mmCIF file with all atom_site columns, C-alpha atoms in Angstrom:
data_model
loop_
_atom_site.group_PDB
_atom_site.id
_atom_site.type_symbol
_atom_site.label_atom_id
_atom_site.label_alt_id
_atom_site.label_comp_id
_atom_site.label_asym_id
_atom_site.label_entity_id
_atom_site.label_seq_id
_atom_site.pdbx_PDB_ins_code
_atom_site.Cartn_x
_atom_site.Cartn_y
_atom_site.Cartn_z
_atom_site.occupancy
_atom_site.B_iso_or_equiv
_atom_site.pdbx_formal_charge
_atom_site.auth_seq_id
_atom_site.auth_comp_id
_atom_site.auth_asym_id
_atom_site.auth_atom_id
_atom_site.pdbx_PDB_model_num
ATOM 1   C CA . UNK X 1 1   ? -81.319  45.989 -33.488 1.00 0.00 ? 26  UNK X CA 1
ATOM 2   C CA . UNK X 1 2   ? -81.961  43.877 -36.049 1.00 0.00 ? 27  UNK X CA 1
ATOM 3   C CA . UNK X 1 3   ? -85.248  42.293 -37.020 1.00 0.00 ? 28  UNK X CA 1
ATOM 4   C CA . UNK X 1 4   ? -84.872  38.600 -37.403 1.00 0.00 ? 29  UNK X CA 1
ATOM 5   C CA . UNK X 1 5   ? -87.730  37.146 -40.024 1.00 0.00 ? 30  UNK X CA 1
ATOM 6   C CA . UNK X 1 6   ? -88.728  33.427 -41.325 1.00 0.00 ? 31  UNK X CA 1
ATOM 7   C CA . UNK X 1 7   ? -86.699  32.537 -43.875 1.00 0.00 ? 32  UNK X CA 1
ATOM 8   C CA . UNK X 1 8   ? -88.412  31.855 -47.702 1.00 0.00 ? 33  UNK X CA 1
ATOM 9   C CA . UNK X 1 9   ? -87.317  30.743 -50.803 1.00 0.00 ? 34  UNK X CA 1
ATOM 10  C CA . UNK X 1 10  ? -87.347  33.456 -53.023 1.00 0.00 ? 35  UNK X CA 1
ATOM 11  C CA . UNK X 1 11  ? -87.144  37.661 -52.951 1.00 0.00 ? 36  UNK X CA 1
ATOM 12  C CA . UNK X 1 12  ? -88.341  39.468 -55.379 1.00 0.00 ? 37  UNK X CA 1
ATOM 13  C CA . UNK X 1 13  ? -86.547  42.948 -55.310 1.00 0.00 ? 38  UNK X CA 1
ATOM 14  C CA . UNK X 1 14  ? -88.869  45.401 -57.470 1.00 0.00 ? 39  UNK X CA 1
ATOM 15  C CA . UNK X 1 15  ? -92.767  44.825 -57.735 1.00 0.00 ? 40  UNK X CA 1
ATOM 16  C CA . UNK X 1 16  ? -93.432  46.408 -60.469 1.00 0.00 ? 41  UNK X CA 1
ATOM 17  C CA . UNK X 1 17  ? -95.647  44.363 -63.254 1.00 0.00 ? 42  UNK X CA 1
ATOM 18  C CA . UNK X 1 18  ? -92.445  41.739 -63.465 1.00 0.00 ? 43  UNK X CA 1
ATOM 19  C CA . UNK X 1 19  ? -91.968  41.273 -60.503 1.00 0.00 ? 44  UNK X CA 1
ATOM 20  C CA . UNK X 1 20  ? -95.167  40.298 -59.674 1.00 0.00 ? 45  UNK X CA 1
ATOM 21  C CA . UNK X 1 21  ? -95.784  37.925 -62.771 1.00 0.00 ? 46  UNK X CA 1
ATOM 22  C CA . UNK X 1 22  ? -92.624  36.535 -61.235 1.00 0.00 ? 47  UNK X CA 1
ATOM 23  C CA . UNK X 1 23  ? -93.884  36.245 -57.852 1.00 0.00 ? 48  UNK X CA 1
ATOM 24  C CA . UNK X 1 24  ? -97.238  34.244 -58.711 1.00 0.00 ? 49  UNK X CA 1
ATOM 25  C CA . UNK X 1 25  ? -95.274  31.966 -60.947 1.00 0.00 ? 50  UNK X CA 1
ATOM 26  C CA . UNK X 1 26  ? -93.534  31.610 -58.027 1.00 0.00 ? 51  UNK X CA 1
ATOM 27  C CA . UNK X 1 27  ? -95.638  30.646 -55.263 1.00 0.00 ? 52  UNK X CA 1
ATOM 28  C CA . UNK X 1 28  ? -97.790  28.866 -58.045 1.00 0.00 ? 53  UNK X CA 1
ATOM 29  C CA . UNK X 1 29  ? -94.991  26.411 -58.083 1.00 0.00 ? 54  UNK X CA 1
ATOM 30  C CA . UNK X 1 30  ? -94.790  26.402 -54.193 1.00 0.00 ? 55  UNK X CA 1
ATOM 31  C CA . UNK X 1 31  ? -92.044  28.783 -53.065 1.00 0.00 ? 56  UNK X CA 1
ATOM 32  C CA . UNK X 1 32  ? -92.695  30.994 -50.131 1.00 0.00 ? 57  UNK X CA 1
ATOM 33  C CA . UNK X 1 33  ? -91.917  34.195 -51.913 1.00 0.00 ? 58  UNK X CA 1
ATOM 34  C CA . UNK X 1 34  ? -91.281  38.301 -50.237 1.00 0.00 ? 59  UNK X CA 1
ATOM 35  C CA . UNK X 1 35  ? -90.957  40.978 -52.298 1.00 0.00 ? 60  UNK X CA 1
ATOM 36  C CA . UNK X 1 36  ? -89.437  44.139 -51.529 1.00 0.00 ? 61  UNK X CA 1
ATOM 37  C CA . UNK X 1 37  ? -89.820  47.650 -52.784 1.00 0.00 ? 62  UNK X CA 1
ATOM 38  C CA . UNK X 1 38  ? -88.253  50.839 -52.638 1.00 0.00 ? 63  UNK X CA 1
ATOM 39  C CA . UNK X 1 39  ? -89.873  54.438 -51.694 1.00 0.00 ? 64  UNK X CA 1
ATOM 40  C CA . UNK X 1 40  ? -93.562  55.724 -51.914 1.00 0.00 ? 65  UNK X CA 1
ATOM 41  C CA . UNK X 1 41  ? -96.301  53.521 -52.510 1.00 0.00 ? 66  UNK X CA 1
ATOM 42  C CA . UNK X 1 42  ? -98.539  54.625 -55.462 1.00 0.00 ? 67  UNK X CA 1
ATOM 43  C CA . UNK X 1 43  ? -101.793 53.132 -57.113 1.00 0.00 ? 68  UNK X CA 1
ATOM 44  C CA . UNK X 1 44  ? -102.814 53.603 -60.439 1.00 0.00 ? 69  UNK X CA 1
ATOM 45  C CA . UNK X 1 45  ? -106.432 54.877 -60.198 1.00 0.00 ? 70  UNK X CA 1
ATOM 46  C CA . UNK X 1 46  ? -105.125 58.148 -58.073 1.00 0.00 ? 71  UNK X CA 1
ATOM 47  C CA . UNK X 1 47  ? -101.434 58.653 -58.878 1.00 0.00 ? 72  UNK X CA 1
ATOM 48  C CA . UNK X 1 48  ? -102.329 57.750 -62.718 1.00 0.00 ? 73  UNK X CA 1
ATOM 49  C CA . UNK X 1 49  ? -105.099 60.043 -63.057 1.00 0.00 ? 74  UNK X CA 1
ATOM 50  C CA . UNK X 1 50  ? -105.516 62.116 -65.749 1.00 0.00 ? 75  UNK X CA 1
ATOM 51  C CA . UNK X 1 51  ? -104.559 64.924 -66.363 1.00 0.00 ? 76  UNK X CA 1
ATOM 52  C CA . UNK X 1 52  ? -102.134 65.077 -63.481 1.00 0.00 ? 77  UNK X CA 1
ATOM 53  C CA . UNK X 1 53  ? -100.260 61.771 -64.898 1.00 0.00 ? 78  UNK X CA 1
ATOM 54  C CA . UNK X 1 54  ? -99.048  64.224 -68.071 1.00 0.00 ? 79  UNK X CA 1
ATOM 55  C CA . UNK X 1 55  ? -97.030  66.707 -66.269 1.00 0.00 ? 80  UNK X CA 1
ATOM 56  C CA . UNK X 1 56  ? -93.942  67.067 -68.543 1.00 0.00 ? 81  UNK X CA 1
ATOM 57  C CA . UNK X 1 57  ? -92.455  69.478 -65.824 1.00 0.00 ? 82  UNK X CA 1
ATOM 58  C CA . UNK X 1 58  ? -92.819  67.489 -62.780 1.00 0.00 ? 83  UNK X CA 1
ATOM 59  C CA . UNK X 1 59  ? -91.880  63.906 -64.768 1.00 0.00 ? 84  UNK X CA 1
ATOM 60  C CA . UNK X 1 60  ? -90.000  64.044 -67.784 1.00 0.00 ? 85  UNK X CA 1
ATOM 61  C CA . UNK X 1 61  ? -88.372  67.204 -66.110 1.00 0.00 ? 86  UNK X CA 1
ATOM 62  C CA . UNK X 1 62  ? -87.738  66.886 -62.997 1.00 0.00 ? 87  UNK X CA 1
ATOM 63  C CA . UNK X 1 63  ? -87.756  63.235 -62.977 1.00 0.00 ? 88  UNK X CA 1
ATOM 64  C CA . UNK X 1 64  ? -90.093  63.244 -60.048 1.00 0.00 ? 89  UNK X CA 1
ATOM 65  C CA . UNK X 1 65  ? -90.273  58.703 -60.529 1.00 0.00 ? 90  UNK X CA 1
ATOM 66  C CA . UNK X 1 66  ? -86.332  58.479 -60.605 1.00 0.00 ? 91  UNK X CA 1
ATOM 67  C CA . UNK X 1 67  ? -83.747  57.994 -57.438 1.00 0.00 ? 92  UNK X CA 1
ATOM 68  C CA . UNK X 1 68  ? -82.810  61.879 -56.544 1.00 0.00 ? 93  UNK X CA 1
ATOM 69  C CA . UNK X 1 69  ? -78.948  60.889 -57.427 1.00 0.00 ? 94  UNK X CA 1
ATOM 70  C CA . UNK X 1 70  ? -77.795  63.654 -55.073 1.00 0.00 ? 95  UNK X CA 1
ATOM 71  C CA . UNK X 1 71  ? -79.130  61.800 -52.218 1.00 0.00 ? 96  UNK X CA 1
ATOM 72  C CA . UNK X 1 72  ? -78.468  57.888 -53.038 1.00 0.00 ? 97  UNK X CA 1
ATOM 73  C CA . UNK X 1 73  ? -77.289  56.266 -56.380 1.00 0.00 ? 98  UNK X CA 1
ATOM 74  C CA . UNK X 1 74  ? -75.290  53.378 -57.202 1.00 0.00 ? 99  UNK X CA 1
ATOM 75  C CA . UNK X 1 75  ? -71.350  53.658 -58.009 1.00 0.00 ? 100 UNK X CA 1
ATOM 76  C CA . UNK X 1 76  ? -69.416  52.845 -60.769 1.00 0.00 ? 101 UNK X CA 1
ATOM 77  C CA . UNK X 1 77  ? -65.620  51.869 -62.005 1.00 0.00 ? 102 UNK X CA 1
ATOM 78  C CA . UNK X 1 78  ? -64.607  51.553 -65.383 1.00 0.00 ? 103 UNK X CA 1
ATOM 79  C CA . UNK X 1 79  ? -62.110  49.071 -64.075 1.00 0.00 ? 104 UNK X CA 1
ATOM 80  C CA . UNK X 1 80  ? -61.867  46.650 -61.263 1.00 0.00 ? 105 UNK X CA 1
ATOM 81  C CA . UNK X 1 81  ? -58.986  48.371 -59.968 1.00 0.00 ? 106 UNK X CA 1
ATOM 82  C CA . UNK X 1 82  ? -60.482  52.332 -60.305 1.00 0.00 ? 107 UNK X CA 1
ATOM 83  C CA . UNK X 1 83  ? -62.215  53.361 -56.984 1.00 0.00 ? 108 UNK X CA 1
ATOM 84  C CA . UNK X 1 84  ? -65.983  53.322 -56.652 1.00 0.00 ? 109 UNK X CA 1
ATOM 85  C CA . UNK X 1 85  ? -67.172  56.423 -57.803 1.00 0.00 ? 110 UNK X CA 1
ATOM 86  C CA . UNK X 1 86  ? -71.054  57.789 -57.449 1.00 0.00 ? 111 UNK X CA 1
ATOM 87  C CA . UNK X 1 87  ? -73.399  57.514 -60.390 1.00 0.00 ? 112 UNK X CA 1
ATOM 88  C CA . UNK X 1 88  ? -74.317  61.360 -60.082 1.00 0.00 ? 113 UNK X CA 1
ATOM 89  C CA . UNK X 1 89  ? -76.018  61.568 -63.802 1.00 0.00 ? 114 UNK X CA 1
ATOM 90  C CA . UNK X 1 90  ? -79.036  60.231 -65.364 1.00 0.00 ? 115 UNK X CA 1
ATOM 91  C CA . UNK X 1 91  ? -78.472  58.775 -69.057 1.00 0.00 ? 116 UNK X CA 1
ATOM 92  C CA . UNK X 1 92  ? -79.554  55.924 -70.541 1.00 0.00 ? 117 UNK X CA 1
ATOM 93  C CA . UNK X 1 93  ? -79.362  53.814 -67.054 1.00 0.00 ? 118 UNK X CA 1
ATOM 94  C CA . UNK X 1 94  ? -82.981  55.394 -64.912 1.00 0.00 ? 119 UNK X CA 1
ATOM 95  C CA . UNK X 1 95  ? -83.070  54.212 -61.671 1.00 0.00 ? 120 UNK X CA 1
ATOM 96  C CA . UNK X 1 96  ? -86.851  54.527 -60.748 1.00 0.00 ? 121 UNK X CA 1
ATOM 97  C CA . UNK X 1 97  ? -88.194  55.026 -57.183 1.00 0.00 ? 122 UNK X CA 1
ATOM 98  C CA . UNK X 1 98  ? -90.956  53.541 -55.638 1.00 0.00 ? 123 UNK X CA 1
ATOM 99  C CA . UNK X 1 99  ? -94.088  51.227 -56.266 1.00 0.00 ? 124 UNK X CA 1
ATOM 100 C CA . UNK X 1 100 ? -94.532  51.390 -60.422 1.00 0.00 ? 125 UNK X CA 1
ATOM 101 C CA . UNK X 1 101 ? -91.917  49.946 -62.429 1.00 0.00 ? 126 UNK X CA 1
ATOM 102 C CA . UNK X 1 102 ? -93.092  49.696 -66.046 1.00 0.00 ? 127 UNK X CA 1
ATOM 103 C CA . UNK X 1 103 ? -96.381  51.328 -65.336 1.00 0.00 ? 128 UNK X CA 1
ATOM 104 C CA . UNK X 1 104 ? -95.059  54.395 -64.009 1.00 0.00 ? 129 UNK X CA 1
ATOM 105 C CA . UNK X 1 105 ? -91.627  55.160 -65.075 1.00 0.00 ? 130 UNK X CA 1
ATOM 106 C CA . UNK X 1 106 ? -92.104  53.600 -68.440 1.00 0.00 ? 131 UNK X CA 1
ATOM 107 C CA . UNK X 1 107 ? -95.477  54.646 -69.493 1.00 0.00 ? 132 UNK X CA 1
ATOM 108 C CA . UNK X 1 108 ? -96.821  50.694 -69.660 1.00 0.00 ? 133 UNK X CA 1
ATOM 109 C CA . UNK X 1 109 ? -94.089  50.433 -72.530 1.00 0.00 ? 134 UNK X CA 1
ATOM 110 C CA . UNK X 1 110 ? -92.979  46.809 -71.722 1.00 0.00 ? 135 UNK X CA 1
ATOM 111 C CA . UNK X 1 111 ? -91.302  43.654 -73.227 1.00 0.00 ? 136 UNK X CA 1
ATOM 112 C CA . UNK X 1 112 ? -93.547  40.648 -73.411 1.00 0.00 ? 137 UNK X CA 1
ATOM 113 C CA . UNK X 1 113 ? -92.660  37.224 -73.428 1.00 0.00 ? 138 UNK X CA 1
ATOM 114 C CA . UNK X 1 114 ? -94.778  35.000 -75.363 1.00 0.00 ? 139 UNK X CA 1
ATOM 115 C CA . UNK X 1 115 ? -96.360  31.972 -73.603 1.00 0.00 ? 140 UNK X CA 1
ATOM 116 C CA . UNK X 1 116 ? -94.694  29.283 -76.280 1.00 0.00 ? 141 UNK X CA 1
ATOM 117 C CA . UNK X 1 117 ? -91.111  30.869 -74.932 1.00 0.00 ? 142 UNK X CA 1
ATOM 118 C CA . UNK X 1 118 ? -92.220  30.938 -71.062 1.00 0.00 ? 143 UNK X CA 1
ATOM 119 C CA . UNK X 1 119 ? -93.247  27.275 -71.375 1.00 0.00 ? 144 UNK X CA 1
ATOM 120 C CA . UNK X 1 120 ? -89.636  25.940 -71.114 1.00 0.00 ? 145 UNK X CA 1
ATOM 121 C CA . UNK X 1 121 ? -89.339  28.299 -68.442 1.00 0.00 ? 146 UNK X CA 1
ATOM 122 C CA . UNK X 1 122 ? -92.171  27.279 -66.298 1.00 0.00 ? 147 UNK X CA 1
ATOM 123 C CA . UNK X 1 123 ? -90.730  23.212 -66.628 1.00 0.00 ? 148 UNK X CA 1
ATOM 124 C CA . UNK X 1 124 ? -87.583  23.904 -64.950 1.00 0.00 ? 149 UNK X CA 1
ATOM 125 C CA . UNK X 1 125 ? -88.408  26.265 -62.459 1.00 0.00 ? 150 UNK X CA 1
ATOM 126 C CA . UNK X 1 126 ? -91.687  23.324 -61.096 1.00 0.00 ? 151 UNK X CA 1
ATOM 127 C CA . UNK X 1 127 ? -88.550  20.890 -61.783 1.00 0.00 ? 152 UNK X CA 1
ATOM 128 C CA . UNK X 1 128 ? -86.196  22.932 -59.338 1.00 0.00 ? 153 UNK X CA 1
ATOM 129 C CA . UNK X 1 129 ? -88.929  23.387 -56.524 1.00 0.00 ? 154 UNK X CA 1
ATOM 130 C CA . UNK X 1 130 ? -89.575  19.758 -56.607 1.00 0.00 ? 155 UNK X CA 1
ATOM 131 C CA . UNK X 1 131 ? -85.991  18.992 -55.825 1.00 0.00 ? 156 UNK X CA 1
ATOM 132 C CA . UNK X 1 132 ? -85.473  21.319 -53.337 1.00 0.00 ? 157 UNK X CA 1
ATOM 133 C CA . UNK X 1 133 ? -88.745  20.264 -51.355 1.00 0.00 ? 158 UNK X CA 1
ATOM 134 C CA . UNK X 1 134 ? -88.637  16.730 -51.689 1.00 0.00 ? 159 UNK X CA 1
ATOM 135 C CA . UNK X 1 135 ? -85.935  13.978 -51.167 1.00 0.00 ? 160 UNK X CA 1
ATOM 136 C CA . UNK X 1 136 ? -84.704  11.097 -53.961 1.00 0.00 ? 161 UNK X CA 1
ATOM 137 C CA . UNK X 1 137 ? -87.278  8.557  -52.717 1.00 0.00 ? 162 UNK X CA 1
ATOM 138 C CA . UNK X 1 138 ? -89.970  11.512 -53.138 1.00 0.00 ? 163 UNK X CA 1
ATOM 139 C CA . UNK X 1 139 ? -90.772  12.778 -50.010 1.00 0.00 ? 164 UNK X CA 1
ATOM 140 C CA . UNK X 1 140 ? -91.182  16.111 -48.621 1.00 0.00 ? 165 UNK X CA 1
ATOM 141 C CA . UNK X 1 141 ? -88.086  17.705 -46.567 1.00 0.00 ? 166 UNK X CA 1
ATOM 142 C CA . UNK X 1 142 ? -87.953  20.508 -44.885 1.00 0.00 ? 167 UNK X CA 1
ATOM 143 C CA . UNK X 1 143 ? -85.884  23.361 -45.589 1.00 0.00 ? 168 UNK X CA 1
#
C-alpha cells in the first residue's frame, strides 16, 4: 500500500554537495523542500578515511560508488522509434550510488558557480516563490 505524504514545493533528487546548496537556497526563499537519495548512506569522516578512501581496486576498479548495471540501469534508444534497450556499460555517462555525489564519486572535483552569476539566479527564484505564495493584492494563499 502506498504511503500517502504532505505535499511540498520542491524535490531535490540527489544530495550530494548540489543538491544541498540547492536545497538551502531553497527553503531560504520559503519552499518546503524533500530530498531524496539513492542507496547506502556514507559520511565523510569514516567512509573518507585515509588510507581506505585510495583503494584503486575496490573504486576505480570495481566501481564500488557506481549503480551495479547488471542489477538496475537506465535504458537507452538511439531513436524514438528503437525499443528501450538497458544501459549495460559504463563510459563516459557514471551513474553513482548512494549518499556522495561530487565528494565521493568525483573526488571533490566540482564546477563552481561564481556568486556575481548566481545573483540573477537567486532574483527569480525569491520572485517565483512570492507568486506562488501570495495573491495579486499581496496576500498569502495557500497551496
Amino acid at each position: 500500500m502506498a504511503i500517502k505524504k504532505d505535499k511540498v514545493d520542491a524535490v531535490i533528487v540527489g544530495f550530494g554537495w548540489t543538491g544541498a546548496i540547492l536545497g538551502q537556497e531553497l527553503t531560504d526563499a520559503g519552499l518546503n523542500v524533500v530530498a531524496l537519495e539513492r542507496g547506502a548512506m556514507r559520511d565523510t569522516p569514516t567512509d573518507a578515511q585515509y588510507p581506505k578512501v585510495i583503494d584503486e581496486l575496490e573504486y576505480s576498479v570495481r566501481g564500488k560508488l557506481f549503480q551495479e548495471l547488471a542489477r538496475e540501469t537506465v535504458t537507452i534508444r538511439h531513436t524514438p522509434d528503437d525499443l528501450a534497450v538497458p544501459y549495460r556499460q559504463n563510459g563516459s555517462f557514471l551513474l553513482g550510488n548512494g549518499v556522495g555525489g561530487a565528494g565521493f564519486h568525483w573526488n571533490g572535483m566540482h564546477y563552481r558557480i561564481l556568486p556575481e552569476a548566481a545573483q540573477p539566479l537567486r532574483g527569480t527564484l525569491r520572485q517565483e516563490v512570492h507568486s506562488r505564495r501570495h495573491d495579486d493584492s499581496g496576500l498569502r494563499r495557500e497551496l
